[in-house]
Short mmCIF file of C-alpha atoms in Angstrom, two decimals:
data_model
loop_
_atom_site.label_atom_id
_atom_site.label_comp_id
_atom_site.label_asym_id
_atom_site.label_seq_id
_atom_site.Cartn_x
_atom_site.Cartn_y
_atom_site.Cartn_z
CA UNK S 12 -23.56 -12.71 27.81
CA UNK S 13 -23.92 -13.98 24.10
CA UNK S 14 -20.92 -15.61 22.83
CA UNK S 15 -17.72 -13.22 21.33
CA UNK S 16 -17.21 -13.15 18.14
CA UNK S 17 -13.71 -14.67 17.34
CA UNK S 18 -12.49 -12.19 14.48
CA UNK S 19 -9.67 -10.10 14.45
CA UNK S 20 -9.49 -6.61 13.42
CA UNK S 21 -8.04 -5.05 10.58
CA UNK S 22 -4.70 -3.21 11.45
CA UNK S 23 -5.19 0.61 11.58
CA UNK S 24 -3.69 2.67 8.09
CA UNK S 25 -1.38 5.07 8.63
CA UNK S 26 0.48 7.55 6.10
CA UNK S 27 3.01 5.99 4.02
CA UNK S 28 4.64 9.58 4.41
CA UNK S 29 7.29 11.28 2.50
CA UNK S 30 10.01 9.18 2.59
CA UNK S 31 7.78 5.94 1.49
CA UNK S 32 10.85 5.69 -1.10
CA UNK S 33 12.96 4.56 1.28
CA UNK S 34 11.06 1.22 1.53
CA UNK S 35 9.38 1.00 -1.74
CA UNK S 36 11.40 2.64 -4.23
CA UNK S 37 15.25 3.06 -2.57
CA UNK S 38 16.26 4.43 -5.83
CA UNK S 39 14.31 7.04 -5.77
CA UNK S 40 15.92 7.61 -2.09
CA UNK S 41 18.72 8.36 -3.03
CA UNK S 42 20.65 4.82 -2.24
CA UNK S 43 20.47 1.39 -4.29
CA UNK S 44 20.41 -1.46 -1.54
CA UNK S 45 18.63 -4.31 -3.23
CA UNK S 46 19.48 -6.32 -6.55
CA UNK S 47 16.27 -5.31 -8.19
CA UNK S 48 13.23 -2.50 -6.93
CA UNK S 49 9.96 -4.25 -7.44
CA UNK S 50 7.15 -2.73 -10.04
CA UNK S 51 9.20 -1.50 -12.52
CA UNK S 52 8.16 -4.26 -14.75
CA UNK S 53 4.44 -4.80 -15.17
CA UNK S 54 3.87 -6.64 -18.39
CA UNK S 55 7.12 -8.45 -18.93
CA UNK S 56 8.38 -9.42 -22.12
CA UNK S 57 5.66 -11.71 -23.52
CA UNK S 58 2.68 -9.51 -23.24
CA UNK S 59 0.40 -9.79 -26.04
CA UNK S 60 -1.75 -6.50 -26.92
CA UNK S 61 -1.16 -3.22 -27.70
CA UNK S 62 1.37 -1.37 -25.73
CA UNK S 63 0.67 1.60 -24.57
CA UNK S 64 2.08 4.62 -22.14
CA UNK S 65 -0.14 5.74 -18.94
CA UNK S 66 1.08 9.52 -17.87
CA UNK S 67 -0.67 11.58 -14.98
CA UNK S 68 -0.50 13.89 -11.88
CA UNK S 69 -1.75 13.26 -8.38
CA UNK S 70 -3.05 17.04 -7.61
CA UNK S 71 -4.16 18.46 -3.93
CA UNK S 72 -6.76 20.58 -3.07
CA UNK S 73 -5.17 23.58 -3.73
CA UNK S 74 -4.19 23.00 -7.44
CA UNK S 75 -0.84 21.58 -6.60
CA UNK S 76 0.30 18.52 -8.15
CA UNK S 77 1.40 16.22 -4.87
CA UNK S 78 5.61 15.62 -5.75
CA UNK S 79 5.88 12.58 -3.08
CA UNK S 80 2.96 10.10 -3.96
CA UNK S 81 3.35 6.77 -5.04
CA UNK S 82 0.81 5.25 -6.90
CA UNK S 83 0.28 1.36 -7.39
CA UNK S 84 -1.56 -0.59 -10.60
CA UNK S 85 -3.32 -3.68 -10.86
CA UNK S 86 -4.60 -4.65 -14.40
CA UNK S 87 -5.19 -7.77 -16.26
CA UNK S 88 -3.82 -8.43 -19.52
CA UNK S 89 -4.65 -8.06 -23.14
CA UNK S 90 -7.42 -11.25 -22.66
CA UNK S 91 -8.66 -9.92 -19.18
CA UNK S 92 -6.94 -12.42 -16.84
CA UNK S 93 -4.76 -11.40 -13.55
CA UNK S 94 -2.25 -13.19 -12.97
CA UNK S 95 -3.85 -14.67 -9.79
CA UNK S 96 -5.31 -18.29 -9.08
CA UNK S 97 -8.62 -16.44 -9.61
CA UNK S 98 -7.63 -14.31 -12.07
CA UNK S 99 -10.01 -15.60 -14.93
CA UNK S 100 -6.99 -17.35 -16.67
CA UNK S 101 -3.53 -18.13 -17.90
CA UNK S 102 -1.25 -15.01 -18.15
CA UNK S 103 1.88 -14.88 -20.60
CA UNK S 104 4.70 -15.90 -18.83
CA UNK S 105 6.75 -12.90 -17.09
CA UNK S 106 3.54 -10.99 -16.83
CA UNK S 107 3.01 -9.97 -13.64
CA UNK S 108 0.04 -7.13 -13.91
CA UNK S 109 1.22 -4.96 -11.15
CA UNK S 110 3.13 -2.04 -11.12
CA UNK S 111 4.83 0.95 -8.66
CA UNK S 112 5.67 4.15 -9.90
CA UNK S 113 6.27 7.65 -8.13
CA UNK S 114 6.36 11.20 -8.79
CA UNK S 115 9.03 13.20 -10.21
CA UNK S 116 10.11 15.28 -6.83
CA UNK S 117 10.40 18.48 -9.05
CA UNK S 118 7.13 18.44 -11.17
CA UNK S 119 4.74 15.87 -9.58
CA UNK S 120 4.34 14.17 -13.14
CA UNK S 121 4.96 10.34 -12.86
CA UNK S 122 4.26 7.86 -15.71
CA UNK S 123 4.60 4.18 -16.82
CA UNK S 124 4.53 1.80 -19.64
CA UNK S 125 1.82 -1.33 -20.29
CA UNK S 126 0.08 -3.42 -22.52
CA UNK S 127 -3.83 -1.94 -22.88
CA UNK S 128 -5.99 -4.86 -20.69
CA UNK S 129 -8.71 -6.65 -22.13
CA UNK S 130 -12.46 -6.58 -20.55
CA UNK S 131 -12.71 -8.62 -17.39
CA UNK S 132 -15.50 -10.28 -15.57
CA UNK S 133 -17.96 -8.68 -13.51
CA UNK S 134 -19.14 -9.28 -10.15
CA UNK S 135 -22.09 -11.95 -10.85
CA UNK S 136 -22.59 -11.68 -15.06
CA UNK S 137 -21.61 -9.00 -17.24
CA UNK S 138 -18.25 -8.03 -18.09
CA UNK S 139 -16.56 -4.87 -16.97
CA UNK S 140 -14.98 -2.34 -19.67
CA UNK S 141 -11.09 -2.38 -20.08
CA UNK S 142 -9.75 -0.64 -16.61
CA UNK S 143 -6.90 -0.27 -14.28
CA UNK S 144 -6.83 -0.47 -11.28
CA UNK S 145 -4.74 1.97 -8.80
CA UNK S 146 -3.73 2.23 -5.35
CA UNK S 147 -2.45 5.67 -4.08
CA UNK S 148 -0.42 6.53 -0.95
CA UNK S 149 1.03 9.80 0.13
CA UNK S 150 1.90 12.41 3.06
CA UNK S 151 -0.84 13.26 4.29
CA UNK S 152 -3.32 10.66 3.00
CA UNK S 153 -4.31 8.28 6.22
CA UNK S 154 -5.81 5.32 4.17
CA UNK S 155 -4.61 4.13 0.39
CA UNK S 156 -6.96 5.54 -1.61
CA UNK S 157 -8.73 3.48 -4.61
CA UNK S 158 -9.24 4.72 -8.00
CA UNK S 159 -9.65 3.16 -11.49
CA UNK S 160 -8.57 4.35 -15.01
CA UNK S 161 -10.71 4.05 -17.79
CA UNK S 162 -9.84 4.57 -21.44
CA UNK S 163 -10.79 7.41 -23.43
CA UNK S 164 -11.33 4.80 -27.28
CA UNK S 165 -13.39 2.58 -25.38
CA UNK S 166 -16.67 4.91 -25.41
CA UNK S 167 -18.64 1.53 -26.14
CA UNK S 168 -17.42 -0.99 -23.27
CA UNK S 169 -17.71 2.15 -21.09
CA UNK S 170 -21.27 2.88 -21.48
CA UNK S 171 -21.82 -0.51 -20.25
CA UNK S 172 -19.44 -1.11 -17.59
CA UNK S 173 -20.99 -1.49 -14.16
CA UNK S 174 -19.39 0.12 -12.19
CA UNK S 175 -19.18 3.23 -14.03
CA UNK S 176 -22.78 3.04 -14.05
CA UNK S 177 -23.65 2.94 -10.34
CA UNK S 178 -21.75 6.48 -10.07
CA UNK S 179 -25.39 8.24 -10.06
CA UNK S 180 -23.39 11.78 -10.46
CA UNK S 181 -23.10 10.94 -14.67
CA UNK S 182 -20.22 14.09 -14.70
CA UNK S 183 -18.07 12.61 -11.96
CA UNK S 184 -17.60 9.36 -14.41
CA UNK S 185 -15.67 11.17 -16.67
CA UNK S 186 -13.08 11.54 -13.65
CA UNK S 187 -12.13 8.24 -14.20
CA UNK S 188 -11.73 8.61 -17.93
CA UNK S 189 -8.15 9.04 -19.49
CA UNK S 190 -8.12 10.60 -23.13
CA UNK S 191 -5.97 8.74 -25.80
CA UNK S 192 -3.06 10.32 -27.28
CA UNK S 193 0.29 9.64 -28.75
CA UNK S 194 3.88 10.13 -27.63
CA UNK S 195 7.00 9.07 -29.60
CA UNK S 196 4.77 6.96 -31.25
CA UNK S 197 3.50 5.39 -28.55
CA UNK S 198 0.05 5.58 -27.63
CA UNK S 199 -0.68 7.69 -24.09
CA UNK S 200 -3.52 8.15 -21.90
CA UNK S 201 -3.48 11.08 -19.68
CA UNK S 202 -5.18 10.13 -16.35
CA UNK S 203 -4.63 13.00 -13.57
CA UNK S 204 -5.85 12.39 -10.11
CA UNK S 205 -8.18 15.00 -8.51
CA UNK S 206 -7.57 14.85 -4.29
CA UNK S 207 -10.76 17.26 -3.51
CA UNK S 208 -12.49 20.33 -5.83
CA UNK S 209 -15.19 20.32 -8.41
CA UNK S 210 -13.79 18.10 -10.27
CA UNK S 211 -12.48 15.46 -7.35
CA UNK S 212 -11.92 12.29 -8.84
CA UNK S 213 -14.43 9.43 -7.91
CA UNK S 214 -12.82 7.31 -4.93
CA UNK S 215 -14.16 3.44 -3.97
CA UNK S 216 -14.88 1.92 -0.84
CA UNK S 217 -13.80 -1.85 -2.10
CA UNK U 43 -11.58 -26.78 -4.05
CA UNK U 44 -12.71 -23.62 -2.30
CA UNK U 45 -12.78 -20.39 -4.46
CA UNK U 46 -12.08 -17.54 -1.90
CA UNK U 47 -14.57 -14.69 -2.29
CA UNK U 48 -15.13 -11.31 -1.43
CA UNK U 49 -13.59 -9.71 1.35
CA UNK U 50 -15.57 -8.40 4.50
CA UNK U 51 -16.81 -4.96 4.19
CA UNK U 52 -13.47 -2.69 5.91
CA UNK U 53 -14.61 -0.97 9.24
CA UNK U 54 -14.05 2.44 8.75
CA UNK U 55 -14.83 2.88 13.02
CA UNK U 56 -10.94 1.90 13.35
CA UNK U 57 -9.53 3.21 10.35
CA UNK U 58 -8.58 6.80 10.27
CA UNK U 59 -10.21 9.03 8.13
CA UNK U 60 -8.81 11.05 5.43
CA UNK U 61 -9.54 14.52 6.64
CA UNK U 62 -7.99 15.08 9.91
CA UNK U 63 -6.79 18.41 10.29
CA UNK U 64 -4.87 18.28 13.63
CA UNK U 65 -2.33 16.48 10.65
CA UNK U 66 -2.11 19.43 8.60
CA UNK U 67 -1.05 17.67 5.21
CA UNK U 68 -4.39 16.15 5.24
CA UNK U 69 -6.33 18.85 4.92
CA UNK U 70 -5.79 19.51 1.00
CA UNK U 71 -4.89 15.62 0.59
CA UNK U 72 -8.14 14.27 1.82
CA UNK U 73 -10.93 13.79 -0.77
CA UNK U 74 -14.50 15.07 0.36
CA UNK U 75 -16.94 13.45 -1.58
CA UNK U 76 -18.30 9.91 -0.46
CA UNK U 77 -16.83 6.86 -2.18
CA UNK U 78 -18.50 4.70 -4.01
CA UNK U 79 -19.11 1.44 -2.29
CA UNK U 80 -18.24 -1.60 -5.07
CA UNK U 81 -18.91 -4.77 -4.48
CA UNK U 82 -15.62 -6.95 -4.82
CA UNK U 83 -15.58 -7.99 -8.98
CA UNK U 84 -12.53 -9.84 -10.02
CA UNK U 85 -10.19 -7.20 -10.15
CA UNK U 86 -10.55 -6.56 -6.55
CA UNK U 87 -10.38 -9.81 -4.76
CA UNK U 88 -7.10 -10.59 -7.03
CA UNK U 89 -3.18 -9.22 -6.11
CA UNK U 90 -0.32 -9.26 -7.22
CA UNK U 91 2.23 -12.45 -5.99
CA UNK U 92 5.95 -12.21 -5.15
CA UNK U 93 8.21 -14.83 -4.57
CA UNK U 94 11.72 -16.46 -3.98
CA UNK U 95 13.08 -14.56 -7.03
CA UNK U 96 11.99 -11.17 -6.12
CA UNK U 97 14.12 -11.08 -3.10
CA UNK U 98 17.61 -11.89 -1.88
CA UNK U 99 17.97 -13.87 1.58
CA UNK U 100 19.77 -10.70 3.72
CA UNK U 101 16.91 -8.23 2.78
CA UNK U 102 15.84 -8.46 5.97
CA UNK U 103 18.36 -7.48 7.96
CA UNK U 104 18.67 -3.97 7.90
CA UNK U 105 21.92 -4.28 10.55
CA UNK U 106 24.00 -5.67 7.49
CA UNK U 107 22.28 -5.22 4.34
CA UNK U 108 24.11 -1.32 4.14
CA UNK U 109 26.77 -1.66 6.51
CA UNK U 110 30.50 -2.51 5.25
CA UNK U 111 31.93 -5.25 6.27
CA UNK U 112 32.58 -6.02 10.19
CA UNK U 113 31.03 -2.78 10.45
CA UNK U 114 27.48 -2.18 12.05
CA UNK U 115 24.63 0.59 12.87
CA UNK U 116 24.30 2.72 16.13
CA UNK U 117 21.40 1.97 18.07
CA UNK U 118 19.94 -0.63 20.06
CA UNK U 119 19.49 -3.42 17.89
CA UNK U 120 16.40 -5.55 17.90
CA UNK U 121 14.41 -7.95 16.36
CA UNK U 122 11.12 -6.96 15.18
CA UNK U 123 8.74 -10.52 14.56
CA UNK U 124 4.94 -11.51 14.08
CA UNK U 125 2.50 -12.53 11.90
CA UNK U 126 0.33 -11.41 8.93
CA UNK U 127 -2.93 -12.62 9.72
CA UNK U 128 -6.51 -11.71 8.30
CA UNK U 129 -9.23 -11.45 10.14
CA UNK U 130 -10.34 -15.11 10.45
CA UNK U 131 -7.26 -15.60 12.15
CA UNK U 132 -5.61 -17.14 9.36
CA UNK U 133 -2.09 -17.14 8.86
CA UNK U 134 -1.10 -15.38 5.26
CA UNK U 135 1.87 -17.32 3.88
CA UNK U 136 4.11 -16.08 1.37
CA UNK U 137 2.69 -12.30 1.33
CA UNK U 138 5.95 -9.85 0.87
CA UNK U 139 5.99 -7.44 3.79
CA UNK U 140 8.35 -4.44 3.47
CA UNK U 141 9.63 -1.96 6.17
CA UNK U 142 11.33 1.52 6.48
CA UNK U 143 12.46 3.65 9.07
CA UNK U 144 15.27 6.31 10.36
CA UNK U 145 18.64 5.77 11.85
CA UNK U 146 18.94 5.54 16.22
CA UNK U 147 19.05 9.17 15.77
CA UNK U 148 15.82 9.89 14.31
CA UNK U 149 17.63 10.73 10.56
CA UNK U 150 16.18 9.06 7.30
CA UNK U 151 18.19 8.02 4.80
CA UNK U 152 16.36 10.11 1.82
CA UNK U 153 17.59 13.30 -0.26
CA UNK U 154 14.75 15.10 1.08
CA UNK U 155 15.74 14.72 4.98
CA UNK U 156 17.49 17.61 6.43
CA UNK U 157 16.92 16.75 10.40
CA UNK U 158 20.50 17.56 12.57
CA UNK U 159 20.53 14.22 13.45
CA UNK U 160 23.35 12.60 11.59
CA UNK U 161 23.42 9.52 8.90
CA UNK U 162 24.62 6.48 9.62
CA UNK U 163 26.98 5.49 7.20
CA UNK U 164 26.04 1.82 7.96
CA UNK U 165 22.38 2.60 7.42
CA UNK U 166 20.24 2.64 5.12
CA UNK U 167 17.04 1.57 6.98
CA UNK U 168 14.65 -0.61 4.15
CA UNK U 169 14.08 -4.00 4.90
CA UNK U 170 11.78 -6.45 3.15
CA UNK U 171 11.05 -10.17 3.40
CA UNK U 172 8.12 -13.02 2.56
CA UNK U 173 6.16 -14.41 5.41
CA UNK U 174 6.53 -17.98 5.57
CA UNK U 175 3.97 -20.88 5.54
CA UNK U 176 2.55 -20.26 8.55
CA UNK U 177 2.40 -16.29 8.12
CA UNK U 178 5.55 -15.58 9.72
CA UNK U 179 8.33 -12.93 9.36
CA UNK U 180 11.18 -11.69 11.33
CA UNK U 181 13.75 -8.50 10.61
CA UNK U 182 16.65 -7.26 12.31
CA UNK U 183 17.49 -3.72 12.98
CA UNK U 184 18.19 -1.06 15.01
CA UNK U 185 15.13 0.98 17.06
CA UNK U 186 14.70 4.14 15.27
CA UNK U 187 14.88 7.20 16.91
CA UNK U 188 11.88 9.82 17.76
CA UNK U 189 12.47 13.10 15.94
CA UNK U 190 10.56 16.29 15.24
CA UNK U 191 8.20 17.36 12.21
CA UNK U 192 6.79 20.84 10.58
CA UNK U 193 2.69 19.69 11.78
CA UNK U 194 2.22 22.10 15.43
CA UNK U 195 5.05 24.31 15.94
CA UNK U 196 6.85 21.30 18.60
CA UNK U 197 5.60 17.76 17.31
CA UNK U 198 7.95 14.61 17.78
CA UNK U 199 6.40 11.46 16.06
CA UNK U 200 7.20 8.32 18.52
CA UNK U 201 9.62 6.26 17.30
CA UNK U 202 7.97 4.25 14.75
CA UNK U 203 8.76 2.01 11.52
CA UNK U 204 6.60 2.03 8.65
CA UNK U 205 5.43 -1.39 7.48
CA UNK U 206 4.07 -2.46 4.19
CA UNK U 207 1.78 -5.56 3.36
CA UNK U 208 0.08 -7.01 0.68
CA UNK U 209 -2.16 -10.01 1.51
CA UNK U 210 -3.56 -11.72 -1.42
CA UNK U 211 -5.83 -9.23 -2.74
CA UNK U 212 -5.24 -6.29 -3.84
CA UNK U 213 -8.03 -5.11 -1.71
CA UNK U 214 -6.15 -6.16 1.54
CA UNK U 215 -3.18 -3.50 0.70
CA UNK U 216 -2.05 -1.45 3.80
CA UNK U 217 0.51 0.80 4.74
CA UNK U 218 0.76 1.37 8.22
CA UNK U 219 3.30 2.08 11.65
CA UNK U 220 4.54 0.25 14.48
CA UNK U 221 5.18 1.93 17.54
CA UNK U 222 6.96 0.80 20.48
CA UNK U 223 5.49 -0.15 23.54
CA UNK U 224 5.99 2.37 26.19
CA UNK U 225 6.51 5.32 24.40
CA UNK U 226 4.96 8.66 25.69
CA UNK U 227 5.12 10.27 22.48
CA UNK U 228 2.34 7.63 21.51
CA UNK U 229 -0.79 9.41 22.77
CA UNK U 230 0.30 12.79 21.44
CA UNK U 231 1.13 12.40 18.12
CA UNK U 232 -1.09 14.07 15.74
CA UNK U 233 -0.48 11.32 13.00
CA UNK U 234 -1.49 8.38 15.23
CA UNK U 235 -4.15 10.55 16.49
CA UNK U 236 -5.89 10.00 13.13
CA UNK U 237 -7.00 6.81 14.56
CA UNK U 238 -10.52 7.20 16.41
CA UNK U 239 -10.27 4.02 18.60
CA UNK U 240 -7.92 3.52 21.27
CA UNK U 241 -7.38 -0.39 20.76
CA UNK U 242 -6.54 -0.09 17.22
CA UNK U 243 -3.57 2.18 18.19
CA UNK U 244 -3.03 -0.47 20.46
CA UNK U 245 -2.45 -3.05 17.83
CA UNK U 246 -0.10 -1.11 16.21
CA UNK U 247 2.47 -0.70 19.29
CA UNK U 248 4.92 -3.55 19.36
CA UNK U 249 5.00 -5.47 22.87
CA UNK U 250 8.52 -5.91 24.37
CA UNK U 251 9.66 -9.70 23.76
CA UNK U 252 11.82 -11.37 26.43
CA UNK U 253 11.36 -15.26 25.28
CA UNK U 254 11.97 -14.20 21.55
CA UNK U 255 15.57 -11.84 22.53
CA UNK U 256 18.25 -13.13 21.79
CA UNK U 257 20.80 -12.77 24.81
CA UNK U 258 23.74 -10.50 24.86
CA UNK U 259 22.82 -9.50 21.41
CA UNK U 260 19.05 -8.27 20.48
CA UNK U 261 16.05 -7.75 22.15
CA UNK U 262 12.62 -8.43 20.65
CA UNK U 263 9.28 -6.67 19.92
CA UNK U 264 6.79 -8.50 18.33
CA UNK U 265 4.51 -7.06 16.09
CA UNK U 266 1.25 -9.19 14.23
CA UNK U 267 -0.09 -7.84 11.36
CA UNK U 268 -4.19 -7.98 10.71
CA UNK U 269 -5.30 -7.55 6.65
CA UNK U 270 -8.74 -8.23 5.83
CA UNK U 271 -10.91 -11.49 5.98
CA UNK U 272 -12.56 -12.63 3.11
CA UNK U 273 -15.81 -15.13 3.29
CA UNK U 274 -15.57 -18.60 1.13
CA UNK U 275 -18.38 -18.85 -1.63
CA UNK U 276 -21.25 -18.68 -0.09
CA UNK U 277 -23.05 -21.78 -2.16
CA UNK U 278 -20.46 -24.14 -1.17
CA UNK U 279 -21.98 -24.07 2.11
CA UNK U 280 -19.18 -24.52 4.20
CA UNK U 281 -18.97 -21.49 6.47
CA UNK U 282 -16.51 -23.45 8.21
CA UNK U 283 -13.60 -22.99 5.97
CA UNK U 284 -14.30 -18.56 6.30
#
């Protein structure tokens, strides 16, 4: 008998469920238990870069937008660094880069507020176009699913980007594409989440 | 200094996968295209941090952090302790785990929950908490309760609490359920039947602890948690330090 291998395996996913509120977002519950809920605040108050307003709906595969999903964000700021030891760089101070936010129960809509990141490094050379990263859990979905957002103005950086560009299916790209608007002023990107259909919403393996 | 790389490829043999439609909500929840595979860029083997400041000392025990004073929960209180690891067997220090769960009697706290079972009034079932240098974490609280759910016509899930972890990618993100060692509404649950292999349900049922109980108060289940390894740059040449 060869040697074992001395890894460990990954702990099984399973369904965050419906009442994921009750340990992410309390609030949201129905019940305030802790001094602050974490996520609320991605950018904090020294951001640099434009701030913008990212609005969307998480929709099943019968049309229906999904009214208990929380969604995560990961994004690097306006100069394309996370704030991580290997994030690429120094971060303003307060910024944090990662967000939580969850659907309205009524109308599935959910939506938060952020400063537009910059264009971050790619895997070997190359950059990669301004994105955001997002993690989505729900009833019903077994394993967090990954996603990115892309923005609409950046046409350029997009054409490039390299991981838009090893989606072979050129139509599904624009899945990951959210279209520039304005709100109050404020500039807003629509980004709403396909779960299955024609139009399903590219998904990574990462 | 060692840059930490990618992370290993996820092995989708023990992970459930989305469409599984003995769990009904998954069939219009589960996406049916392929994914794209990406190799790990930046934004991938990076995560968000927590610390000190996001958390008070207390969040972690969900048999006072609801309850009015000199007043506790129903149930049979235990402690519920283990590690986060990844994969190379490597503690995870510092990594904010958070937890959820219903009352004794199988209730949630949450607007949405309508089961018989009553609230507890000294309840409210979150609980979160930073492993420590060496990857540890404990909580306290009471076992939850099984109770029944719209899937079949007569499903119970086994009593489980959900746990939350982050690691330090954001890659390594996992939501997932502990169950309770022997439970027999384990092997028929429809949710935990998602899982194709039989050891990785394993890993997620909590053994009984005798050593770590503490007497005439708690008993213990412990409970290790396994996020994803991740290699060391390869052209450091030190395949040691994986």
């Amino acid at each position: 008998m060869p040697q074992e291998l001395a890894y460990l395996k990954e702990s099984a996913s399973q369904t965050a469920g419906p009442y994921v509120h009750i340990g992410l977002a309390p609030g949201a519950a129905g019940f305030d238990i802790y001094r602050q809920e974490l996520g609320h605040d991605i950018t904090g108050r020294n951001a640099k870069g434009e701030r913008i307003r990212v609005e969307g709906r998480v929709i099943d595969g019968m049309g229906a937008p999904i009214k208990d999903v929380l969604l995560e964000v990961w994004q690097a700021n306006a100069e394309g660094h996370y704030a991580h030891p290997e994030g690429g760089g120094d971060v303003e101070d307060g910024f944090r880069g990662w967000g939580r936010v969850i659907s309205d129960f009524e109308t599935g809509e959910w939506s938060f507020e952020t400063v537009k990141p910059g264009t971050t490094k790619g895997r070997n050379v190359g950059t990669q176009a301004p994105h955001l990263n997002f993690w989505i859990v729900a009833r019903g979905i077994n394993i967090g699913l990954n996603t990115r957002m892309y923005f609409g103005d950046e046409a350029q950086a997009n054409t490039a980007d390299p991981v838009l560009n090893l989606i072979e299916w050129k139509h599904r790209r624009a899945t990951l594409i959210a279209e520039r608007s304005e709100t109050d002023g404020l500039p807003t990107y629509r980004f709403d989440i396909q779960l299955q259909g024609e139009n399903e919403t590219v998904f990574f393996d990462v | 200094m060692t840059q930490p790389g990618e992370f290993y490829q996820r092995d989708r043999s023990i992970q459930p996968p989305a469409f599984t439609p003995d769990y009904k909500t998954s069939v219009a929840r589960s996406p049916r295209y392929s994914m794209i595979s990406l190799q790990n860029s930046v934004s991938e083997i990076t995560g968000p941090r927590f610390g000190h400041n996001d958390i008070d000392a207390g969040d972690n025990d969900l048999l006072t952090n609801y309850a009015k004073a000199g007043e506790s929960p129903i149930g049979e209180r235990i402690i519920l302790h283990g590690r986060v690891l990844d994969e190379n067997a490597r503690p995870i220090p510092y990594t904010l785990v958070e937890i959820w769960q219903a009352n004794a009697g199988g209730r949630y706290r949450h607007k949405k929950d309508t089961y018989l079972a009553p609230i507890d009034p000294n309840f409210g079932g979150c609980g979160r908490t930073l492993t420590d240098e060496n990857g540890y974490f404990f909580f306290r609280t009471v076992k939850p309760g099984a109770y029944p759910w719209r899937n079949m016509v007569n499903n119970w899930r086994p009593a489980h609490i959900h746990v939350s972890v982050f690691g330090s990618g954001f890659v390594q993100r996992l939501i997932t359920q502990c169950y309770f060692e022997g439970d027999p509404l384990i092997p028929i649950c429809p949710i935990v039947q998602t899982i194709p292999d039989p050891d990785a349900v394993e890993q997620l049922t909590a053994k009984l602890d005798l050593n770590a109980t503490v007497p005439l108060d708690s008993i213990a289940y412990k409970f290790d948690i396994v996020l994803r390894g991740r290699r060391s740059t390869l052209f450091e040449n030190r395949l040691e330090g994986n």
